[in-house]
Short mmCIF file of C-alpha atoms in Angstrom, two decimals:
data_model
loop_
_atom_site.label_atom_id
_atom_site.label_comp_id
_atom_site.label_asym_id
_atom_site.label_seq_id
_atom_site.Cartn_x
_atom_site.Cartn_y
_atom_site.Cartn_z
CA UNK A 1 138.48 209.70 103.02
CA UNK A 2 140.75 207.08 101.60
CA UNK A 3 141.80 203.51 102.18
CA UNK A 4 142.08 202.87 105.02
CA UNK A 5 139.67 205.43 106.45
CA UNK A 6 141.49 208.04 108.60
CA UNK A 7 139.74 207.12 111.82
CA UNK A 8 142.88 207.58 113.91
CA UNK A 9 143.27 211.30 113.32
CA UNK A 10 139.50 211.73 113.35
CA UNK A 11 139.24 210.10 116.78
CA UNK A 12 142.16 212.17 118.11
CA UNK A 13 140.54 215.38 116.87
CA UNK A 14 137.19 214.56 118.44
CA UNK A 15 138.95 213.57 121.66
CA UNK A 16 140.65 216.99 121.68
CA UNK A 17 137.23 218.58 121.20
CA UNK A 18 136.05 216.87 124.39
CA UNK A 19 138.67 218.71 126.45
CA UNK A 20 138.56 221.97 124.47
CA UNK A 21 135.40 222.33 122.40
CA UNK A 22 136.01 223.72 118.94
CA UNK A 23 139.68 222.70 118.77
CA UNK A 24 138.99 221.00 115.43
CA UNK A 25 136.10 221.02 113.00
CA UNK A 26 135.87 217.46 111.70
CA UNK A 27 134.09 216.80 108.42
CA UNK A 28 134.05 213.86 106.02
CA UNK A 29 134.00 213.74 102.23
CA UNK A 30 133.15 210.64 100.22
CA UNK A 31 135.71 209.73 97.56
CA UNK A 32 139.08 208.08 96.96
CA UNK A 33 141.13 211.17 97.82
CA UNK A 34 140.82 214.75 99.00
CA UNK A 35 143.49 215.77 96.50
CA UNK A 36 142.71 214.47 93.04
CA UNK A 37 144.34 211.09 92.46
CA UNK A 38 146.68 211.31 95.44
CA UNK A 39 145.52 208.32 97.52
CA UNK A 40 147.82 209.39 100.36
CA UNK A 41 145.56 212.42 100.83
CA UNK A 42 143.04 210.56 102.96
CA UNK A 43 142.99 213.47 105.43
CA UNK A 44 143.75 217.18 105.18
CA UNK A 45 144.24 219.67 108.02
CA UNK A 46 143.72 223.32 107.16
CA UNK A 47 144.96 225.99 109.56
CA UNK A 48 145.55 229.67 108.80
CA UNK A 49 145.42 228.93 105.09
CA UNK A 50 148.13 226.26 105.32
CA UNK A 51 147.42 222.61 104.55
CA UNK A 52 148.91 219.44 105.99
CA UNK A 53 148.14 216.41 103.84
CA UNK A 54 147.91 212.79 104.97
CA UNK A 55 146.86 211.21 108.26
CA UNK A 56 150.39 210.36 109.42
CA UNK A 57 151.68 213.87 108.69
CA UNK A 58 148.79 215.47 110.57
CA UNK A 59 149.29 213.24 113.61
CA UNK A 60 152.99 214.05 113.63
CA UNK A 61 152.26 217.76 113.52
CA UNK A 62 149.42 217.83 116.06
CA UNK A 63 150.54 215.14 118.53
CA UNK A 64 152.18 217.47 121.04
CA UNK A 65 149.15 219.76 121.11
CA UNK A 66 146.72 216.87 121.66
CA UNK A 67 148.70 215.27 124.51
CA UNK A 68 151.97 215.88 126.34
CA UNK A 69 151.95 212.45 128.02
CA UNK A 70 154.86 210.28 126.91
CA UNK A 71 152.87 207.14 127.70
CA UNK A 72 149.96 208.27 125.55
CA UNK A 73 152.28 209.29 122.71
CA UNK A 74 153.92 205.86 122.85
CA UNK A 75 150.55 204.14 122.35
CA UNK A 76 149.64 206.54 119.56
CA UNK A 77 152.85 205.54 117.78
CA UNK A 78 151.96 201.89 118.44
CA UNK A 79 148.59 202.48 116.77
CA UNK A 80 150.25 203.97 113.70
CA UNK A 81 153.13 201.51 113.36
CA UNK A 82 151.71 198.22 114.64
CA UNK A 83 147.95 198.32 114.11
CA UNK A 84 147.87 199.92 110.66
CA UNK A 85 149.66 197.04 108.90
CA UNK A 86 148.24 194.83 106.14
CA UNK A 87 150.19 191.70 107.09
CA UNK A 88 147.95 189.53 109.29
CA UNK A 89 150.87 187.93 111.12
CA UNK A 90 152.25 191.32 112.16
CA UNK A 91 148.79 192.55 113.17
CA UNK A 92 148.13 189.37 115.16
CA UNK A 93 151.31 189.87 117.18
CA UNK A 94 150.34 193.48 117.93
CA UNK A 95 146.82 192.45 118.98
CA UNK A 96 148.21 189.85 121.38
CA UNK A 97 150.45 192.51 122.92
CA UNK A 98 147.57 194.97 123.28
CA UNK A 99 145.23 192.32 124.72
CA UNK A 100 147.86 191.42 127.33
CA UNK A 101 148.35 195.10 128.22
CA UNK A 102 144.62 195.46 128.84
CA UNK A 103 144.31 192.48 131.22
CA UNK A 104 143.81 194.64 134.33
CA UNK A 105 143.05 197.93 132.62
CA UNK A 106 139.90 199.69 131.51
CA UNK A 107 141.89 202.10 129.34
CA UNK A 108 145.28 202.01 127.66
CA UNK A 109 147.08 204.77 129.54
CA UNK A 110 145.11 205.88 132.56
CA UNK A 111 141.96 205.50 134.61
CA UNK A 112 139.88 207.39 132.06
CA UNK A 113 139.90 207.52 128.26
CA UNK A 114 142.89 209.35 126.82
CA UNK A 115 144.30 210.21 123.40
CA UNK A 116 145.93 206.77 123.45
CA UNK A 117 142.51 205.09 123.48
CA UNK A 118 141.32 207.36 120.69
CA UNK A 119 144.28 206.49 118.45
CA UNK A 120 144.17 202.76 119.18
CA UNK A 121 140.45 202.61 118.55
CA UNK A 122 140.85 204.60 115.31
CA UNK A 123 143.52 202.25 113.95
CA UNK A 124 141.41 199.18 114.76
CA UNK A 125 138.27 200.73 113.33
CA UNK A 126 140.16 201.32 110.09
CA UNK A 127 141.62 197.79 110.00
CA UNK A 128 139.57 195.55 107.70
CA UNK A 129 141.23 192.43 109.17
CA UNK A 130 140.38 193.40 112.75
CA UNK A 131 136.80 194.33 111.87
CA UNK A 132 136.24 191.08 110.00
CA UNK A 133 137.48 188.97 112.90
CA UNK A 134 135.53 191.07 115.38
CA UNK A 135 132.33 190.13 113.52
CA UNK A 136 133.07 186.50 112.75
CA UNK A 137 135.68 185.22 115.24
CA UNK A 138 135.99 187.62 118.19
CA UNK A 139 137.40 184.83 120.37
CA UNK A 140 140.75 184.93 118.52
CA UNK A 141 141.20 188.63 119.33
CA UNK A 142 141.30 188.21 123.10
CA UNK A 143 138.60 188.93 125.68
CA UNK A 144 140.34 192.01 127.09
CA UNK A 145 140.78 193.65 123.69
CA UNK A 146 137.19 192.98 122.64
CA UNK A 147 135.91 194.36 125.97
CA UNK A 148 138.04 197.48 125.69
CA UNK A 149 137.07 198.10 122.05
CA UNK A 150 133.35 197.90 122.88
CA UNK A 151 133.82 200.26 125.81
CA UNK A 152 135.68 202.89 123.78
CA UNK A 153 133.17 202.54 120.94
CA UNK A 154 130.44 203.62 123.35
CA UNK A 155 132.16 206.90 124.28
CA UNK A 156 130.45 210.08 123.12
CA UNK A 157 133.35 211.49 121.09
CA UNK A 158 133.76 208.17 119.23
CA UNK A 159 130.06 207.89 118.47
CA UNK A 160 130.07 211.47 117.20
CA UNK A 161 132.88 210.62 114.78
CA UNK A 162 131.25 207.43 113.48
CA UNK A 163 127.87 209.11 113.04
CA UNK A 164 129.44 211.95 111.01
CA UNK A 165 131.25 209.49 108.73
CA UNK A 166 128.14 207.39 108.15
CA UNK A 167 126.09 210.50 107.43
CA UNK A 168 128.60 211.60 104.77
CA UNK A 169 128.37 208.20 103.09
CA UNK A 170 124.56 208.25 103.06
CA UNK A 171 124.48 211.75 101.61
CA UNK A 172 126.88 210.75 98.84
CA UNK A 173 124.88 207.62 98.04
CA UNK A 174 121.66 209.60 97.90
CA UNK A 175 123.06 212.19 95.47
CA UNK A 176 125.20 209.93 93.28
CA UNK A 177 123.73 208.49 90.04
CA UNK A 178 123.16 204.77 90.22
CA UNK A 179 125.77 202.79 88.35
CA UNK A 180 125.79 199.18 87.32
CA UNK A 181 127.31 196.84 89.87
CA UNK A 182 130.66 195.88 88.44
CA UNK A 183 133.37 193.66 89.81
CA UNK A 184 137.07 194.33 89.59
CA UNK A 185 140.23 192.30 89.16
CA UNK A 186 142.21 194.91 91.11
CA UNK A 187 143.55 193.10 94.18
CA UNK A 188 146.21 195.64 95.03
CA UNK A 189 149.01 193.17 94.26
CA UNK A 190 152.49 194.26 95.22
CA UNK A 191 155.97 193.08 94.20
CA UNK A 192 154.82 192.69 90.63
CA UNK A 193 157.63 192.32 88.12
CA UNK A 194 156.34 192.09 84.56
CA UNK A 195 157.19 188.78 82.93
CA UNK A 196 158.06 187.06 86.22
CA UNK A 197 154.64 186.65 87.86
CA UNK A 198 153.60 183.04 88.48
CA UNK A 199 150.16 182.10 89.82
CA UNK A 200 148.56 178.71 90.38
CA UNK A 201 145.09 177.20 90.38
CA UNK A 202 145.20 174.12 92.68
CA UNK A 203 141.89 172.15 92.55
CA UNK A 204 141.53 168.84 94.37
CA UNK A 205 140.44 166.14 91.87
CA UNK A 206 137.69 164.91 94.20
CA UNK A 207 134.73 166.43 92.37
CA UNK A 208 133.63 168.69 89.56
CA UNK A 209 134.30 172.41 89.34
CA UNK A 210 131.64 174.81 90.63
CA UNK A 211 131.23 178.54 90.05
CA UNK A 212 133.52 179.39 92.97
CA UNK A 213 136.30 177.39 91.34
CA UNK A 214 135.64 179.24 88.08
CA UNK A 215 136.15 182.58 89.82
CA UNK A 216 139.44 181.45 91.34
CA UNK A 217 140.69 180.03 88.04
CA UNK A 218 139.77 183.15 86.06
CA UNK A 219 141.34 185.41 88.67
CA UNK A 220 144.62 183.50 88.68
CA UNK A 221 144.72 183.44 84.90
CA UNK A 222 144.01 187.18 84.65
CA UNK A 223 146.77 188.10 87.12
CA UNK A 224 149.26 185.91 85.25
CA UNK A 225 148.34 187.05 81.72
CA UNK A 226 148.00 190.76 82.52
CA UNK A 227 151.50 190.74 83.97
CA UNK A 228 153.17 188.67 81.24
CA UNK A 229 153.49 185.75 83.63
CA UNK A 230 152.72 182.06 83.90
CA UNK A 231 149.74 180.06 85.19
CA UNK A 232 150.21 176.62 86.75
CA UNK A 233 147.30 174.18 86.92
CA UNK A 234 148.17 171.96 89.86
CA UNK A 235 146.05 169.04 91.05
CA UNK A 236 146.19 168.82 94.84
CA UNK A 237 145.98 165.02 94.92
CA UNK A 238 146.88 164.26 98.54
CA UNK A 239 143.75 162.33 99.56
CA UNK A 240 143.51 159.05 97.61
CA UNK A 241 140.22 158.16 99.29
CA UNK A 242 138.34 160.87 97.37
CA UNK A 243 140.29 161.43 94.15
CA UNK A 244 139.77 159.99 90.67
CA UNK A 245 141.24 160.44 87.19
CA UNK A 246 137.67 161.09 86.02
CA UNK A 247 137.59 164.32 88.02
CA UNK A 248 140.97 165.46 86.69
CA UNK A 249 139.80 164.99 83.09
CA UNK A 250 136.56 166.86 83.81
CA UNK A 251 138.40 169.77 85.42
CA UNK A 252 140.78 170.13 82.45
CA UNK A 253 137.80 170.12 80.05
CA UNK A 254 135.86 172.67 82.13
CA UNK A 255 138.88 174.98 82.21
CA UNK A 256 139.15 174.65 78.43
CA UNK A 257 135.52 175.72 78.08
CA UNK A 258 136.30 178.75 80.25
CA UNK A 259 139.16 179.63 77.90
CA UNK A 260 141.80 178.81 80.52
CA UNK A 261 144.92 176.88 79.57
CA UNK A 262 147.76 176.60 82.02
CA UNK A 263 151.36 176.98 80.99
CA UNK A 264 151.99 173.73 82.83
CA UNK A 265 149.96 171.05 84.58
CA UNK A 266 151.43 169.51 87.70
CA UNK A 267 150.35 167.31 90.60
CA UNK A 268 151.25 167.56 94.23
CA UNK A 269 152.00 163.85 93.95
CA UNK A 270 154.89 164.76 91.63
CA UNK A 271 156.60 166.07 94.76
CA UNK A 272 155.69 163.39 97.34
CA UNK A 273 159.32 162.36 97.88
CA UNK A 274 160.45 165.98 98.26
CA UNK A 275 157.61 166.78 100.66
CA UNK A 276 158.49 163.69 102.70
CA UNK A 277 162.10 164.85 102.93
CA UNK A 278 160.93 168.26 104.14
CA UNK A 279 158.87 166.54 106.82
CA UNK A 280 161.96 164.67 108.02
CA UNK A 281 163.86 167.97 108.00
CA UNK A 282 161.18 169.53 110.18
CA UNK A 283 161.47 166.66 112.66
CA UNK A 284 165.27 166.97 112.79
CA UNK A 285 164.94 170.70 113.50
CA UNK A 286 162.69 169.91 116.46
CA UNK A 287 159.71 171.52 114.73
CA UNK A 288 157.52 168.44 114.27
CA UNK A 289 156.55 165.39 116.32
CA UNK A 290 154.64 162.15 115.82
CA UNK A 291 151.47 161.93 117.90
CA UNK A 292 149.48 158.77 118.64
CA UNK A 293 146.80 160.60 120.63
CA UNK A 294 143.30 159.49 119.64
CA UNK A 295 141.32 161.91 117.47
CA UNK A 296 138.74 162.92 120.10
CA UNK A 297 141.36 163.68 122.75
CA UNK A 298 143.50 165.59 120.26
CA UNK A 299 140.51 167.73 119.27
CA UNK A 300 139.75 168.52 122.91
CA UNK A 301 143.40 169.37 123.67
CA UNK A 302 143.67 171.70 120.65
CA UNK A 303 140.38 173.40 121.54
CA UNK A 304 141.48 173.99 125.15
CA UNK A 305 145.13 174.85 124.44
CA UNK A 306 146.58 171.75 126.14
CA UNK A 307 149.92 170.34 124.92
CA UNK A 308 149.99 166.74 123.70
CA UNK A 309 151.86 164.22 125.88
CA UNK A 310 153.93 163.46 122.73
CA UNK A 311 154.99 167.05 122.16
CA UNK A 312 158.37 166.88 123.87
CA UNK A 313 159.44 163.35 122.99
CA UNK A 314 162.96 162.91 121.61
CA UNK A 315 164.08 163.52 118.05
CA UNK A 316 165.04 159.84 117.66
CA UNK A 317 161.63 158.72 118.89
CA UNK A 318 159.92 160.99 116.37
CA UNK A 319 162.06 159.71 113.50
CA UNK A 320 161.41 156.09 114.47
CA UNK A 321 157.67 156.69 114.75
CA UNK A 322 157.54 158.57 111.45
CA UNK A 323 159.23 155.57 109.81
CA UNK A 324 156.54 153.37 111.35
CA UNK A 325 153.93 155.64 109.79
CA UNK A 326 155.69 155.33 106.43
CA UNK A 327 155.83 151.52 106.80
CA UNK A 328 152.16 151.44 107.89
CA UNK A 329 152.85 149.29 110.95
CA UNK A 330 150.05 148.63 113.42
CA UNK A 331 151.37 151.36 115.69
CA UNK A 332 152.22 153.71 112.80
CA UNK A 333 148.64 153.61 111.53
CA UNK A 334 147.52 155.11 114.88
CA UNK A 335 149.81 158.13 114.46
CA UNK A 336 149.98 161.44 112.67
CA UNK A 337 152.77 163.98 112.25
CA UNK A 338 152.14 167.43 113.73
CA UNK A 339 154.03 170.69 113.26
CA UNK A 340 155.37 171.96 116.58
CA UNK A 341 154.24 175.58 116.38
CA UNK A 342 152.15 176.38 119.46
CA UNK A 343 149.63 174.50 121.56
CA UNK A 344 147.74 177.57 122.82
CA UNK A 345 147.98 180.19 120.07
CA UNK A 346 144.88 182.46 119.89
CA UNK A 347 144.67 181.44 116.22
CA UNK A 348 143.48 177.83 116.32
CA UNK A 349 145.14 176.95 113.01
CA UNK A 350 148.53 177.45 114.68
CA UNK A 351 147.89 174.90 117.41
CA UNK A 352 150.29 172.17 116.27
CA UNK A 353 148.41 171.30 113.06
CA UNK A 354 148.50 167.80 111.57
CA UNK A 355 150.79 167.76 108.51
CA UNK A 356 150.97 164.02 107.68
CA UNK A 357 148.48 161.20 108.15
CA UNK A 358 148.22 157.54 107.14
CA UNK A 359 145.97 156.28 104.35
CA UNK A 360 146.14 152.75 102.91
CA UNK A 361 143.97 153.52 99.87
CA UNK A 362 146.01 153.15 96.66
CA UNK A 363 146.68 156.49 94.97
CA UNK A 364 145.35 156.93 91.41
CA UNK A 365 148.81 158.03 90.20
CA UNK A 366 151.36 156.53 92.61
CA UNK A 367 149.53 153.31 93.45
CA UNK A 368 150.59 151.66 96.72
CA UNK A 369 153.99 153.36 96.88
CA UNK A 370 152.94 155.64 99.76
CA UNK A 371 151.00 154.89 102.92
CA UNK A 372 151.36 158.43 104.32
CA UNK A 373 150.17 161.64 102.72
CA UNK A 374 150.79 165.33 103.50
CA UNK A 375 147.92 167.64 104.34
CA UNK A 376 147.05 170.51 102.02
CA UNK A 377 148.29 173.05 104.59
CA UNK A 378 151.74 171.41 104.62
CA UNK A 379 152.28 170.64 100.97
CA UNK A 380 150.85 173.92 99.61
CA UNK A 381 153.64 176.30 100.75
CA UNK A 382 156.30 173.74 99.82
CA UNK A 383 155.05 173.12 96.28
CA UNK A 384 154.25 176.81 95.74
CA UNK A 385 157.84 177.66 96.60
CA UNK A 386 159.61 174.97 94.58
CA UNK A 387 157.38 175.43 91.51
CA UNK A 388 158.24 179.13 91.40
CA UNK A 389 154.85 180.60 92.37
CA UNK A 390 155.22 184.31 93.18
CA UNK A 391 151.64 185.19 94.17
CA UNK A 392 149.29 182.73 95.90
CA UNK A 393 145.69 183.86 95.57
CA UNK A 394 143.54 182.33 98.30
CA UNK A 395 139.84 182.86 99.10
CA UNK A 396 138.93 184.52 102.39
CA UNK A 397 138.07 181.19 104.04
CA UNK A 398 141.84 180.60 104.29
CA UNK A 399 142.69 183.94 105.88
CA UNK A 400 143.15 182.52 109.38
CA UNK A 401 145.48 179.90 107.86
CA UNK A 402 147.70 182.44 106.11
CA UNK A 403 149.92 182.83 109.16
CA UNK A 404 150.40 179.05 109.22
CA UNK A 405 151.23 179.05 105.48
CA UNK A 406 153.86 181.72 106.08
CA UNK A 407 155.32 179.87 109.09
CA UNK A 408 156.58 176.99 106.96
CA UNK A 409 158.85 179.11 104.72
CA UNK A 410 161.48 180.04 107.35
CA UNK A 411 160.95 176.72 109.16
CA UNK A 412 161.93 174.81 106.00
CA UNK A 413 164.34 177.41 104.58
CA UNK A 414 162.08 177.94 101.55
CA UNK A 415 161.65 180.95 99.28
CA UNK A 416 158.53 182.78 100.56
CA UNK A 417 155.45 183.32 98.41
CA UNK A 418 153.23 186.39 98.66
CA UNK A 419 149.62 185.74 99.65
CA UNK A 420 146.68 187.75 98.35
CA UNK A 421 143.11 187.13 99.57
CA UNK A 422 139.96 187.39 97.49
CA UNK A 423 136.33 187.00 98.53
CA UNK A 424 134.66 183.64 98.12
CA UNK A 425 131.26 183.24 96.50
CA UNK A 426 128.34 182.32 98.74
CA UNK A 427 124.88 181.16 97.69
#
């Protein structure tokens, strides 16, 4: 085994066994690699004393013997290249394509299950992102894809494969000595350049730190220090209704008690003018619009994938209305600024999210200078980029929002920041 688990080649082998029993003998071994420390050796094919190492290499070698259908081979390549990615945005696009393909189909490439279904199922079974959404938010995956996945999962050759893998795990657990449960700071970070890593811990000064905050702060500090980098403590002070200096002081003291000292302390409010200018830029590019739709109607439209009546109003109208928001006029106070991304995206966070709203409460740092404030989802990628953050560590609750975070970089011509997820703490 390895990471990810080689379900694709396993499913293809068991599919071949359906047509010609005994074509392959499939067995599982529990461990990080079948070849010492070589993590690429997640699967090994042995034939006539010769070994082929690695799932991709085995598929390439055996593909023509498993199926001669060009259509099936095309979907097998799709499974390898499009469904085995770690970038959620890329995976999401592939899932939308597959869901659309399955609209009027029971199987991917025929009227019965084929090698294409085996490979597609294997890649999705091995995808941690797909499996997580399948359990928690199946609606964002598409009805046709979820239906097809359940149907293929019920097939005998698939069940045989899963049962064999689970049996291998249970046998290993039963025979292995019990070890102390121990966490790890290894997040599998990429693009690490020693001395140039910059992380940030961005608490909102609207309350006191809890243990979940402590985990995030320690993790960001560890990644920065272990790579000779820098840690930024940034207060996300974009909601004057909830925030107080008292909370900022308490957070700084709590971090000190944890042994955490940032290389710099900043505030999102330091960048309010810059963020405002980026909002204007987004409007001028036709990628944002001012919406005066009431909150209840807007919620219903976003839920049902209905475009706002304000979505296609002119650039001049949007600029005038955004100025009214900034001036806090009677009409402006009824409005919000929304990013013009999509009104019916399967991922709800991409449905034209609100990025600016009005608030007349004086800010604890800027006073009454501003009457409009950016949302966290809008200001976070902007400030991360301009402050030099290289790796943004975000808890899993933000995973669905990662694609939105990444959307703003090309939209605003900003340097992109790499995202890395970590699990949140639940009680």
